[in-house]
mmCIF file of C-alpha atoms in Angstrom:
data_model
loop_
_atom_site.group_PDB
_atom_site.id
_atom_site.type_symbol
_atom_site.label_atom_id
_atom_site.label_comp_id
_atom_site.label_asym_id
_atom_site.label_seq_id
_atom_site.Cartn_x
_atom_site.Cartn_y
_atom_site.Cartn_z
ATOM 1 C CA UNK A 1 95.030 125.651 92.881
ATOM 2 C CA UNK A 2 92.934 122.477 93.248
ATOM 3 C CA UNK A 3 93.100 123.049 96.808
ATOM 4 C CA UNK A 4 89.275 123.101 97.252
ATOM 5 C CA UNK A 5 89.124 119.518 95.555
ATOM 6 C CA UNK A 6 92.193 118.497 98.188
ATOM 7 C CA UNK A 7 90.133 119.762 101.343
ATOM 8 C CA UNK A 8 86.872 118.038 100.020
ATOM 9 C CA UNK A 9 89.064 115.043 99.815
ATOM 10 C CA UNK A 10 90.898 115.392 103.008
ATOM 11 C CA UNK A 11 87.189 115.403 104.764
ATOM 12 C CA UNK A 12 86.012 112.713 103.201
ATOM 13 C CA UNK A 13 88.110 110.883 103.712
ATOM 14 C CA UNK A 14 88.052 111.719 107.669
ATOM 15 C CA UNK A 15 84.580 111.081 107.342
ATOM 16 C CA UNK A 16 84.654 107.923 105.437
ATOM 17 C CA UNK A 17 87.330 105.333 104.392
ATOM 18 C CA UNK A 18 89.840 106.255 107.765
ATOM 19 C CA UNK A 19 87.583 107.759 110.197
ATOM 20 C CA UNK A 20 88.454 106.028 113.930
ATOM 21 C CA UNK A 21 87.079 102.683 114.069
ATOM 22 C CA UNK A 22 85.840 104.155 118.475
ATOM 23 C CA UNK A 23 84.466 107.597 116.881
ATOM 24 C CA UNK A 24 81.468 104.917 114.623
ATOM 25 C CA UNK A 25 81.203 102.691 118.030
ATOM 26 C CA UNK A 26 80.710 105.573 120.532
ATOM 27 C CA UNK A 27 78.630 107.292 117.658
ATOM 28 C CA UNK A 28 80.330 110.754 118.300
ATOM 29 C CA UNK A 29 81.696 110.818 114.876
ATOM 30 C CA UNK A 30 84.215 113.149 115.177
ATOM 31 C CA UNK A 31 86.036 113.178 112.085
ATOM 32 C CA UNK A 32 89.386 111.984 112.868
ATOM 33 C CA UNK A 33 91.979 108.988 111.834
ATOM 34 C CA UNK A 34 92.918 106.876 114.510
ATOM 35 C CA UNK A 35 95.647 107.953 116.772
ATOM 36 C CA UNK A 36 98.920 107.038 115.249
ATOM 37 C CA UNK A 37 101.229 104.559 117.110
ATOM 38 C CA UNK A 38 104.054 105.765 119.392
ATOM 39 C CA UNK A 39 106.748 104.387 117.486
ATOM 40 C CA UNK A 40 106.056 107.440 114.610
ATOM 41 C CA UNK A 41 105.598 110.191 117.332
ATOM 42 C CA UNK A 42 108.045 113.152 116.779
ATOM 43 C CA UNK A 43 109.241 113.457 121.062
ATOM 44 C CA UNK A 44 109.443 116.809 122.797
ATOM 45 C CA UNK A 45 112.673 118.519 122.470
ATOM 46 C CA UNK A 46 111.499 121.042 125.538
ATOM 47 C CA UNK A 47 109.313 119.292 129.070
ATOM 48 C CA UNK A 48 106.487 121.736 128.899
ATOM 49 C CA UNK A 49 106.923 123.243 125.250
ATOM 50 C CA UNK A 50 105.682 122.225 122.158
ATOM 51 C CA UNK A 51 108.778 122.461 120.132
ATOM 52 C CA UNK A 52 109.443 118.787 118.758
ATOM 53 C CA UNK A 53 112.272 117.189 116.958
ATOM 54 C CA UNK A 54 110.416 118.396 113.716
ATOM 55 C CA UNK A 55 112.869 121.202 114.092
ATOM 56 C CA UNK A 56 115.748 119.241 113.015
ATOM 57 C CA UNK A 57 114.235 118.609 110.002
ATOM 58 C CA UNK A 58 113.180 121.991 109.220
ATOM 59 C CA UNK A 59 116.796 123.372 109.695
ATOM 60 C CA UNK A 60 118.337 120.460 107.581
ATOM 61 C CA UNK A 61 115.713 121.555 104.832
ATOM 62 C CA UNK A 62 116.770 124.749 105.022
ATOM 63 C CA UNK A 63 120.422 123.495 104.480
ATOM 64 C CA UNK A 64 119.453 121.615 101.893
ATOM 65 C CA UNK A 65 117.156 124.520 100.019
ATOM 66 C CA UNK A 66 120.074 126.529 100.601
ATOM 67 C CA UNK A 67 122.774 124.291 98.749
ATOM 68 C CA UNK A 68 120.638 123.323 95.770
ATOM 69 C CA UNK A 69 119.042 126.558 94.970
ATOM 70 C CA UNK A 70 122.515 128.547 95.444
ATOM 71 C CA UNK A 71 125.377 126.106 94.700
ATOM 72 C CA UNK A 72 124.291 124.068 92.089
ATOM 73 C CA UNK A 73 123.526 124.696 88.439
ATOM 74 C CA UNK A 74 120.116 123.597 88.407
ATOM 75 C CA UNK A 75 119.189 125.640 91.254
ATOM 76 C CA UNK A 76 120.420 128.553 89.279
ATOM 77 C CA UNK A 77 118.164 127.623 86.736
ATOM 78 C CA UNK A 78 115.113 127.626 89.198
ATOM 79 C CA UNK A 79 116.113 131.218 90.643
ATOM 80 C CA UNK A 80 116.871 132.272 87.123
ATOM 81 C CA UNK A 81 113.413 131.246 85.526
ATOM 82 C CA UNK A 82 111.457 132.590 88.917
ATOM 83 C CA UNK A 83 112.732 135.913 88.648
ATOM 84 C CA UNK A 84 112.722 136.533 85.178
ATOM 85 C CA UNK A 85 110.768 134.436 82.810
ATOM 86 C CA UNK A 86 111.602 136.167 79.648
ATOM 87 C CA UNK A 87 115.180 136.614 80.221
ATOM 88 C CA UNK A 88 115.450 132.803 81.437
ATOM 89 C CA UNK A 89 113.961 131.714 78.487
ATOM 90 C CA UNK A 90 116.329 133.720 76.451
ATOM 91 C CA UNK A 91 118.971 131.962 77.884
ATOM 92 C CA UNK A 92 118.116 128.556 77.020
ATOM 93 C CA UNK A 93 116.291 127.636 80.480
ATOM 94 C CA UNK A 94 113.719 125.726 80.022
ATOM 95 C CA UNK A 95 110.863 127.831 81.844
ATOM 96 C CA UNK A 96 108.022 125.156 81.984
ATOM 97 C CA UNK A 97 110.095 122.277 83.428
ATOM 98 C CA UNK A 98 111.312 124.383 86.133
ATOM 99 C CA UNK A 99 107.808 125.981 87.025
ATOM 100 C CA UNK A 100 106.339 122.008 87.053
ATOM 101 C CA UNK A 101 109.478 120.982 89.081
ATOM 102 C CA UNK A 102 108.645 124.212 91.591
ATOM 103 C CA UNK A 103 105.590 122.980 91.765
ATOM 104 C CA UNK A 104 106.109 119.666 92.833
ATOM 105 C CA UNK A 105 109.004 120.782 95.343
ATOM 106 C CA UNK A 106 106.534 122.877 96.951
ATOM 107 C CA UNK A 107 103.532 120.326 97.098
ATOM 108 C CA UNK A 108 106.448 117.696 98.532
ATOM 109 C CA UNK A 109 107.701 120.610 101.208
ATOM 110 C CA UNK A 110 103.980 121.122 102.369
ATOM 111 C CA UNK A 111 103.151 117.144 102.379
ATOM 112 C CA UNK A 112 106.222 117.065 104.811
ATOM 113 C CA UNK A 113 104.988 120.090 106.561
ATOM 114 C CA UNK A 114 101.534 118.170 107.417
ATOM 115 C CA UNK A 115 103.321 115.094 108.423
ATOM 116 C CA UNK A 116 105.360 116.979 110.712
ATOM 117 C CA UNK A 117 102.523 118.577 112.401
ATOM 118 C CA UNK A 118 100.496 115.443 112.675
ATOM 119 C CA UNK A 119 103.573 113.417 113.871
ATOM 120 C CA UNK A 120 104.555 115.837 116.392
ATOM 121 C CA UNK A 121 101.343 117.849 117.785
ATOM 122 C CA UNK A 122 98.171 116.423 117.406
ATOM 123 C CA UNK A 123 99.255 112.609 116.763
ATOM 124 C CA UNK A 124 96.264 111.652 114.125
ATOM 125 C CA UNK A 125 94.869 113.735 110.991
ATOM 126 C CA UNK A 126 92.190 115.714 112.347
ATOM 127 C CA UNK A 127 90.014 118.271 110.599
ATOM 128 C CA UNK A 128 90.997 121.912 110.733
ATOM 129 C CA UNK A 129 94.907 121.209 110.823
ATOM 130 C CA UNK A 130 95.858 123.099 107.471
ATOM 131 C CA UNK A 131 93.828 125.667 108.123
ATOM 132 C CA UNK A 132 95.868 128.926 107.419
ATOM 133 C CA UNK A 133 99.295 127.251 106.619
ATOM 134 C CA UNK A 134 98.966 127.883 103.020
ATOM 135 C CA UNK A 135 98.749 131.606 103.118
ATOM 136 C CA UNK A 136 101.453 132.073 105.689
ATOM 137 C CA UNK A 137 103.802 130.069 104.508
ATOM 138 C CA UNK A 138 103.657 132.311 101.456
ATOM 139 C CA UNK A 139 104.111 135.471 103.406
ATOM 140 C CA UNK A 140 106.857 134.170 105.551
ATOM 141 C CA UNK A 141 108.863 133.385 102.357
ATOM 142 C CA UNK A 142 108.498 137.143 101.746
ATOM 143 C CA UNK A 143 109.026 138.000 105.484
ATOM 144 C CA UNK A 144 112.530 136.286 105.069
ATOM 145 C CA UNK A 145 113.314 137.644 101.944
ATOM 146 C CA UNK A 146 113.327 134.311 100.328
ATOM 147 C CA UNK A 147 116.591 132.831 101.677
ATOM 148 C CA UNK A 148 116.206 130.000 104.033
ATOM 149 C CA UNK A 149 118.546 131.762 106.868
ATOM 150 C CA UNK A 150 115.618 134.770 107.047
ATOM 151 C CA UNK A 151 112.708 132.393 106.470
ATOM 152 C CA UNK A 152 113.755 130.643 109.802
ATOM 153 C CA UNK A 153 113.678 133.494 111.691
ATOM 154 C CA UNK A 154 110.314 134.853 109.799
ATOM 155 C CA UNK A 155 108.556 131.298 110.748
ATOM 156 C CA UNK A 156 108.664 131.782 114.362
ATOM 157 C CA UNK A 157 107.894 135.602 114.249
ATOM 158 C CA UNK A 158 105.044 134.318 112.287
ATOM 159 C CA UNK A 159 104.608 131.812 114.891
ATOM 160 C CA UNK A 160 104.092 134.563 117.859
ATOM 161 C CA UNK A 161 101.856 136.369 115.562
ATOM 162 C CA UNK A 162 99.398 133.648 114.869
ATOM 163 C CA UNK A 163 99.596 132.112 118.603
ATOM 164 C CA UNK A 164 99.150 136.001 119.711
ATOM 165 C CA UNK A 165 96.205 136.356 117.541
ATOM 166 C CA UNK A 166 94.476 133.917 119.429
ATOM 167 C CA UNK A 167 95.196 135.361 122.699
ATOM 168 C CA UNK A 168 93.882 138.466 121.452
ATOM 169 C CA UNK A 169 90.717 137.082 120.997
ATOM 170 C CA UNK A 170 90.387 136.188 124.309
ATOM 171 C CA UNK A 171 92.383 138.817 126.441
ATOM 172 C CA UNK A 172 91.875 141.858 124.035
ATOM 173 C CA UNK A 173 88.509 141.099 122.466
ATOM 174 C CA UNK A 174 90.315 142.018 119.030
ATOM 175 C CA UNK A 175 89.010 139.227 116.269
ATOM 176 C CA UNK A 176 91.685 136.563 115.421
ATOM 177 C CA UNK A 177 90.794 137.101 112.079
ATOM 178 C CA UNK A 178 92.638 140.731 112.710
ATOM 179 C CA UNK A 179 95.871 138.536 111.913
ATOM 180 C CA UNK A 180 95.025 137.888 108.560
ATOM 181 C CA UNK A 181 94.805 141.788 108.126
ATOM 182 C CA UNK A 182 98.220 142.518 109.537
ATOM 183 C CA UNK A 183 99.359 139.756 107.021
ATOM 184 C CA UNK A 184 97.935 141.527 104.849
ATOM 185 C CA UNK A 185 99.603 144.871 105.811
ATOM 186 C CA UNK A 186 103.372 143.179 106.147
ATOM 187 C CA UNK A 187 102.874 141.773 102.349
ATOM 188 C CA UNK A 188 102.107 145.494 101.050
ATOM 189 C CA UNK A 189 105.188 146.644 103.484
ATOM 190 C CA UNK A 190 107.533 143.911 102.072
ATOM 191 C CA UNK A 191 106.509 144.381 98.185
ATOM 192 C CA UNK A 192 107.039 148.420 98.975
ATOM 193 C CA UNK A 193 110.225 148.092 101.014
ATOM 194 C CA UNK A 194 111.536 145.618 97.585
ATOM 195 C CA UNK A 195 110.123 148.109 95.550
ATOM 196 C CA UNK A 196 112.316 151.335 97.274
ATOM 197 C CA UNK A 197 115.203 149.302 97.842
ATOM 198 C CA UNK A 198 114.872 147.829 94.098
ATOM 199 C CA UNK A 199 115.363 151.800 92.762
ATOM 200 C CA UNK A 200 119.072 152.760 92.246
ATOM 201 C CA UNK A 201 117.777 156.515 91.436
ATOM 202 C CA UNK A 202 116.347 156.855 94.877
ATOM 203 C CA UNK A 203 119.574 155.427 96.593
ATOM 204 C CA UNK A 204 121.313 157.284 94.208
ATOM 205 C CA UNK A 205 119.870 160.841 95.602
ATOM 206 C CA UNK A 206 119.757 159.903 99.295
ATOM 207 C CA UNK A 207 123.261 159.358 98.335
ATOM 208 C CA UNK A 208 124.335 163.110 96.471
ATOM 209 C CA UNK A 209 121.914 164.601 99.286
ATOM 210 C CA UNK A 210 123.677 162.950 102.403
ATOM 211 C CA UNK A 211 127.337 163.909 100.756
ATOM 212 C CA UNK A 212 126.399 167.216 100.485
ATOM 213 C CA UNK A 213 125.042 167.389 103.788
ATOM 214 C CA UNK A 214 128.062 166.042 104.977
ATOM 215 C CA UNK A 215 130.280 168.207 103.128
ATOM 216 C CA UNK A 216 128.360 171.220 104.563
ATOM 217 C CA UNK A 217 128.340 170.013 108.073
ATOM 218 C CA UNK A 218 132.716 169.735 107.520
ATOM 219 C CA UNK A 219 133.246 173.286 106.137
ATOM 220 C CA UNK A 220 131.154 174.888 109.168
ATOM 221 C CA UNK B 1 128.069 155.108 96.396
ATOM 222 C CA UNK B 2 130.082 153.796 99.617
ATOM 223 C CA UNK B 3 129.911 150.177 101.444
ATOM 224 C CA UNK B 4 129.261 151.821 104.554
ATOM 225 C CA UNK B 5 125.967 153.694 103.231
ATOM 226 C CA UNK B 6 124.898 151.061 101.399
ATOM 227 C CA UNK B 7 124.381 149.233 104.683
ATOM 228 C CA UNK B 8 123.248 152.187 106.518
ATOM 229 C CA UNK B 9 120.488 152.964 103.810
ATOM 230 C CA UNK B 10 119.202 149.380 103.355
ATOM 231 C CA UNK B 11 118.580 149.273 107.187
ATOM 232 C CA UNK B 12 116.976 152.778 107.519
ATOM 233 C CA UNK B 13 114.336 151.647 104.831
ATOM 234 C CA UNK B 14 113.698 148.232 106.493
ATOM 235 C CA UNK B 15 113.417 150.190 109.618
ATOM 236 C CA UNK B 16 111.104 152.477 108.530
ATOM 237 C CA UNK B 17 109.253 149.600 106.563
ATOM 238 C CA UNK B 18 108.896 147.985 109.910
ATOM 239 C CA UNK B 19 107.227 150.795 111.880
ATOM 240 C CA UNK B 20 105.587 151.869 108.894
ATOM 241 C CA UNK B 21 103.939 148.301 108.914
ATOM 242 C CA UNK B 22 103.337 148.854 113.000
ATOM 243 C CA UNK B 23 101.516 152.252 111.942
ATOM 244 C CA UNK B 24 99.484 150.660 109.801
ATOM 245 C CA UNK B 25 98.478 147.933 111.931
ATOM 246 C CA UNK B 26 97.936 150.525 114.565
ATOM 247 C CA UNK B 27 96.022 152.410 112.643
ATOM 248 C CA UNK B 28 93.304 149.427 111.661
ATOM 249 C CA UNK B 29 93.476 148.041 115.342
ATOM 250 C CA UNK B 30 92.308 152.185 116.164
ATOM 251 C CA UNK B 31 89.638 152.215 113.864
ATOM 252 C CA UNK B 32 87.796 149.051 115.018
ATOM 253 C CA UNK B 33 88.035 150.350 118.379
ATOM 254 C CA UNK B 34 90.263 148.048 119.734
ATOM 255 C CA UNK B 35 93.151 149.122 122.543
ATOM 256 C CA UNK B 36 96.456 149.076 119.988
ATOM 257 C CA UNK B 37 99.094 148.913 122.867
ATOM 258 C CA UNK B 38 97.132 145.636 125.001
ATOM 259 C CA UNK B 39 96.899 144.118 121.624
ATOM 260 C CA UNK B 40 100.261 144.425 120.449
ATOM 261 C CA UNK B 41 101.558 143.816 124.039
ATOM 262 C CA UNK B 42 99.062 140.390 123.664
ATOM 263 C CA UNK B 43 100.541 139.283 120.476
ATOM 264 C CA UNK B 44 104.062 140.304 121.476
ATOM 265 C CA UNK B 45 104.725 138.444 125.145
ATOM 266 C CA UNK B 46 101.612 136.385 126.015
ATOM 267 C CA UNK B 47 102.285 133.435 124.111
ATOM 268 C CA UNK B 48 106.137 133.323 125.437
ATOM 269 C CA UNK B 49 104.402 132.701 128.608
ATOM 270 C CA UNK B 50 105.034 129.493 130.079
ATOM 271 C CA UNK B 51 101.787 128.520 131.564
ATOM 272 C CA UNK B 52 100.115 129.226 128.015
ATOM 273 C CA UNK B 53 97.836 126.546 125.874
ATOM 274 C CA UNK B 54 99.654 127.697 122.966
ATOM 275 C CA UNK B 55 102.962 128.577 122.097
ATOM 276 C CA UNK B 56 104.353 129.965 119.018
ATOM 277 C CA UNK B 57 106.962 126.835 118.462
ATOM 278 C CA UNK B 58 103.972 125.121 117.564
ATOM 279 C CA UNK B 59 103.352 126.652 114.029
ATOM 280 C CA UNK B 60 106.727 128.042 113.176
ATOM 281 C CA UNK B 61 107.878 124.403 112.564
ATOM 282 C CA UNK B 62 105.451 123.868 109.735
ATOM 283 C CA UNK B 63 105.603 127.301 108.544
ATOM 284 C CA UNK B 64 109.646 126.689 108.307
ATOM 285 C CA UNK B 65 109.012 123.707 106.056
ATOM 286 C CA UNK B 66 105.737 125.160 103.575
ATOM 287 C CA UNK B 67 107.624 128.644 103.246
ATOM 288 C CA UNK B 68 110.914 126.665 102.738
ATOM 289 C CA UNK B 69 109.228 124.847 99.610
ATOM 290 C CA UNK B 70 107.514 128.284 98.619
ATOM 291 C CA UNK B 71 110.912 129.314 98.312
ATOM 292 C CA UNK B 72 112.503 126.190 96.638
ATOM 293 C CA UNK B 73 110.429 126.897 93.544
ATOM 294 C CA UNK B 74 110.865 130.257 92.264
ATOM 295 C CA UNK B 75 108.705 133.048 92.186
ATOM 296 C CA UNK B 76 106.034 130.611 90.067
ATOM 297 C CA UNK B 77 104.700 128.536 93.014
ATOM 298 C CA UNK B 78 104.993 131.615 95.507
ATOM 299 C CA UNK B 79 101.644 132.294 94.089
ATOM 300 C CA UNK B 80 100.297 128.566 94.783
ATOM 301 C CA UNK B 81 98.802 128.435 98.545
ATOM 302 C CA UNK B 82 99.557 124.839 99.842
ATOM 303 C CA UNK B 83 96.610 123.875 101.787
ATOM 304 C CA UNK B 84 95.623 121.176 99.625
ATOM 305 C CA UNK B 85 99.492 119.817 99.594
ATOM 306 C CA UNK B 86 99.490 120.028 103.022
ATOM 307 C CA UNK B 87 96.289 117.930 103.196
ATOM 308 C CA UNK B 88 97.516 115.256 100.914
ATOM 309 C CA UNK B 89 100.724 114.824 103.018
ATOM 310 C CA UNK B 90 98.886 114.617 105.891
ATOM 311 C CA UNK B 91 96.231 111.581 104.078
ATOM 312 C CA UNK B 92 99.450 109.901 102.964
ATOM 313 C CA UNK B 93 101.511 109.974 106.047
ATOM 314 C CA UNK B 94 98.523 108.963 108.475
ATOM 315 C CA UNK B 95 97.437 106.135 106.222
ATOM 316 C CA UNK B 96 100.999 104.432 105.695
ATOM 317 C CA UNK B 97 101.689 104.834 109.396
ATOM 318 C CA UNK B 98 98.130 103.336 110.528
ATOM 319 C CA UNK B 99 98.567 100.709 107.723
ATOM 320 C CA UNK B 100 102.159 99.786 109.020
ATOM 321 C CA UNK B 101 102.740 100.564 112.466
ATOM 322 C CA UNK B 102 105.617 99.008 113.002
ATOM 323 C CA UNK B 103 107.446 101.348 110.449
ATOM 324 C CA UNK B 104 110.375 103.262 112.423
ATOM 325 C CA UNK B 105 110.165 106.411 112.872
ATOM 326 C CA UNK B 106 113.345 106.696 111.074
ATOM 327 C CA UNK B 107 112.028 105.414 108.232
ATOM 328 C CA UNK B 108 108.146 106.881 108.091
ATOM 329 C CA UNK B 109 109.475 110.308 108.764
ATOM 330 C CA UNK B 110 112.573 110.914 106.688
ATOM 331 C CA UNK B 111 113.004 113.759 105.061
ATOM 332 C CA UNK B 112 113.028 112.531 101.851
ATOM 333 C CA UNK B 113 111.698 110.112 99.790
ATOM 334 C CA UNK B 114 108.584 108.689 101.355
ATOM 335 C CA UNK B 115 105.247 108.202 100.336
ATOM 336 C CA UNK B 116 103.788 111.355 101.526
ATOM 337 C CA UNK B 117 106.077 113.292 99.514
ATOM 338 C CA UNK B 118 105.043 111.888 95.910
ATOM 339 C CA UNK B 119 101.248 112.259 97.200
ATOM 340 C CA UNK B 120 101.596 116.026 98.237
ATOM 341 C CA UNK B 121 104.350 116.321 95.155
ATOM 342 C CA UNK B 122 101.657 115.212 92.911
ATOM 343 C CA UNK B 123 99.726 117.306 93.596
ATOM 344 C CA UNK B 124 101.137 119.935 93.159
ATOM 345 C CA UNK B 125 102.766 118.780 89.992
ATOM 346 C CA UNK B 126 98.924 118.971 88.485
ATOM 347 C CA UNK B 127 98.363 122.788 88.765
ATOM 348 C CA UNK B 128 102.041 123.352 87.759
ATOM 349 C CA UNK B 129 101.602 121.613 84.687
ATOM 350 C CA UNK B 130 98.198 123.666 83.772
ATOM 351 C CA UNK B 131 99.839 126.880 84.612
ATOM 352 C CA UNK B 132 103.245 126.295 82.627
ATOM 353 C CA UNK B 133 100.578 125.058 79.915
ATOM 354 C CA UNK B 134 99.137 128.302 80.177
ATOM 355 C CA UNK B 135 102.210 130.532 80.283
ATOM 356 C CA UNK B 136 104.117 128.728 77.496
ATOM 357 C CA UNK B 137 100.391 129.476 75.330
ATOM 358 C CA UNK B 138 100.257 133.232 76.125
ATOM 359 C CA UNK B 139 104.313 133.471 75.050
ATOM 360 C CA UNK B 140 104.457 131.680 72.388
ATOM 361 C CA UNK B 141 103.999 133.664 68.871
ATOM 362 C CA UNK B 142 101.310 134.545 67.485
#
């Protein structure tokens, strides 16, 4: 959604109002911002890892997610209207306001996201940095059931996999683009695995069929 | 219906789902002739490895934060990718940090509100708009 318009602005403006003042005097041209100063650098939490004090304010968004969206009214609004439109609207919720107000959350949560990742990894905007974010961040929401305590967990499984996928490109000759696939495969596994555990009939049987299995295995 | 097989039956079918999921993976990793157990071992360990470029802290901070906001919203902007949002954050943060640099730190990169936040929110406000537009048309009677 208007993300094609967003890139197309994002690289124009790379190559145009902010590119680095050195990239037009060395005439390399390398679309890039200038490096940002060190007072706005996110520092190393690990010597020798990546991991950056970004991570505090991931966890404290996932507090906060956490108490709006399951102790407050309105957040039982915005569950209420995301999982069943009809219904919420029934009861009074205005539907619209809360899909706008999603929206906006969500485009706020991913501007903080880039800033993040420019602030504590590559230090200036550079081309190719969103690249890929968009869809995971989608399927690690359904990876973690969408509750912030399993999306944590889901981000840095989702972390080895797209790290590993570009290992496997160069140690197992297997594309990288192979990690978009097994995305693809977890989604279909998560919507079925909803799906089953969704139907009380089929927990309902396992159930009659395990008690009388167990009721056979006590009279022998 | 006890407690105790309640549990027990919710974490057989997320056990299955998860090797089911492996299978599957196998299964398409096998038919483009690649070796399934060096690539899963690859994916798996490599990247843990000290002395590697890249680790897999690196995206799972980001990731956190996009699928945190994917979640915020309801199952309506679950379906909105947010690449663009991402970009426009990025625009806004880099271009009030190079345009003040002697912001703190404290004070650029606060959660919340700064300027990259209404850029990226905006954005995403647009498409929200058109799409509750579009739902409240196709419910409302005819």
């Amino acid at each position: 959604m208007l993300n094609y318009i967003a890139a197309q602005f994002y690289t124009f403006c790379l190559r145009g109002p902010m590119l680095d003042p050195a990239e037009i005097t060395m005439g390399s041209g390398t679309p890039q911002s200038m490096r940002l100063t060190r007072a706005v650098w996110l520092d190393r939490l690990v010597p020798g890892t990546r991991i950056h004090t970004g991570v505090y304010i991931a966890l404290f968004l996932a507090f906060v997610v956490w108490l709006l969206l399951w102790r407050t009214s309105w957040g039982y609004r915005m569950r209420a209207a995301g999982a069943g439109e009809r219904a919420a609207r029934y009861g009074g919720i205005g539907v619209a306001g809360c899909l706008v107000a999603a929206m906006m959350i969500s485009g706020a949560f991913a501007g903080l996201a880039g800033a993040v990742e420019v602030a504590g990894v590559h230090r200036r905007a550079i081309e190719g940095i969103t690249g890929g974010y968009g869809f995971s961040g989608i399927v690690v929401a359904l990876f973690g059931g969408l509750h912030p305590a399993g999306i944590v967990p889901a981000s840095f499984f989702f972390g080895l996999l797209i790290v590993g996928a570009d290992m496997t490109q160069r140690m197992a000759g297997v594309p990288a683009n192979m990690v978009l696939v097994l995305q693809g495969v977890i989604i279909l596994v998560i919507v079925a695995t909803r799906m089953v555990l969704a139907n009380p009939y089929l927990a309902d049987r396992v159930w009659r069929r395990y008690r009388a299995l167990f009721r056979r295995n006590m009279e022998e | 219906m006890t407690k105790q097989f309640k549990v027990l039956y919710r974490t057989a079918i997320i056990l299955l789902a998860g090797a089911a999921a492996m299978l599957l993976g196998a299964f398409i990793l096998w038919a483009i002739g690649a070796d399934v157990t060096k690539t899963y071992s690859v994916i798996t360990r490599t990247p843990e490895k000290p002395d590697t470029d890249r680790r897999s802290d690196h995206p799972a901070i980001p990731l956190t934060v996009i699928a945190l906001g994917s979640r915020s919203p309801t199952g309506a902007a679950l379906s909105n990718r947010r690449g663009g949002q991402m970009a426009m954050g990025i625009l806004a943060a880099t271009a009030v940090a190079l345009a003040l640099p002697g912001l703190p730190k404290a004070v650029l990169l606060r959660p919340w509100p700064s300027p990259r936040e209404p850029s990226a929110g905006r954005h995403g406000h647009q498409p929200g708009l058109l799409k509750a537009k579009l739902q409240s048309a196709s419910c409302s009677p005819r």
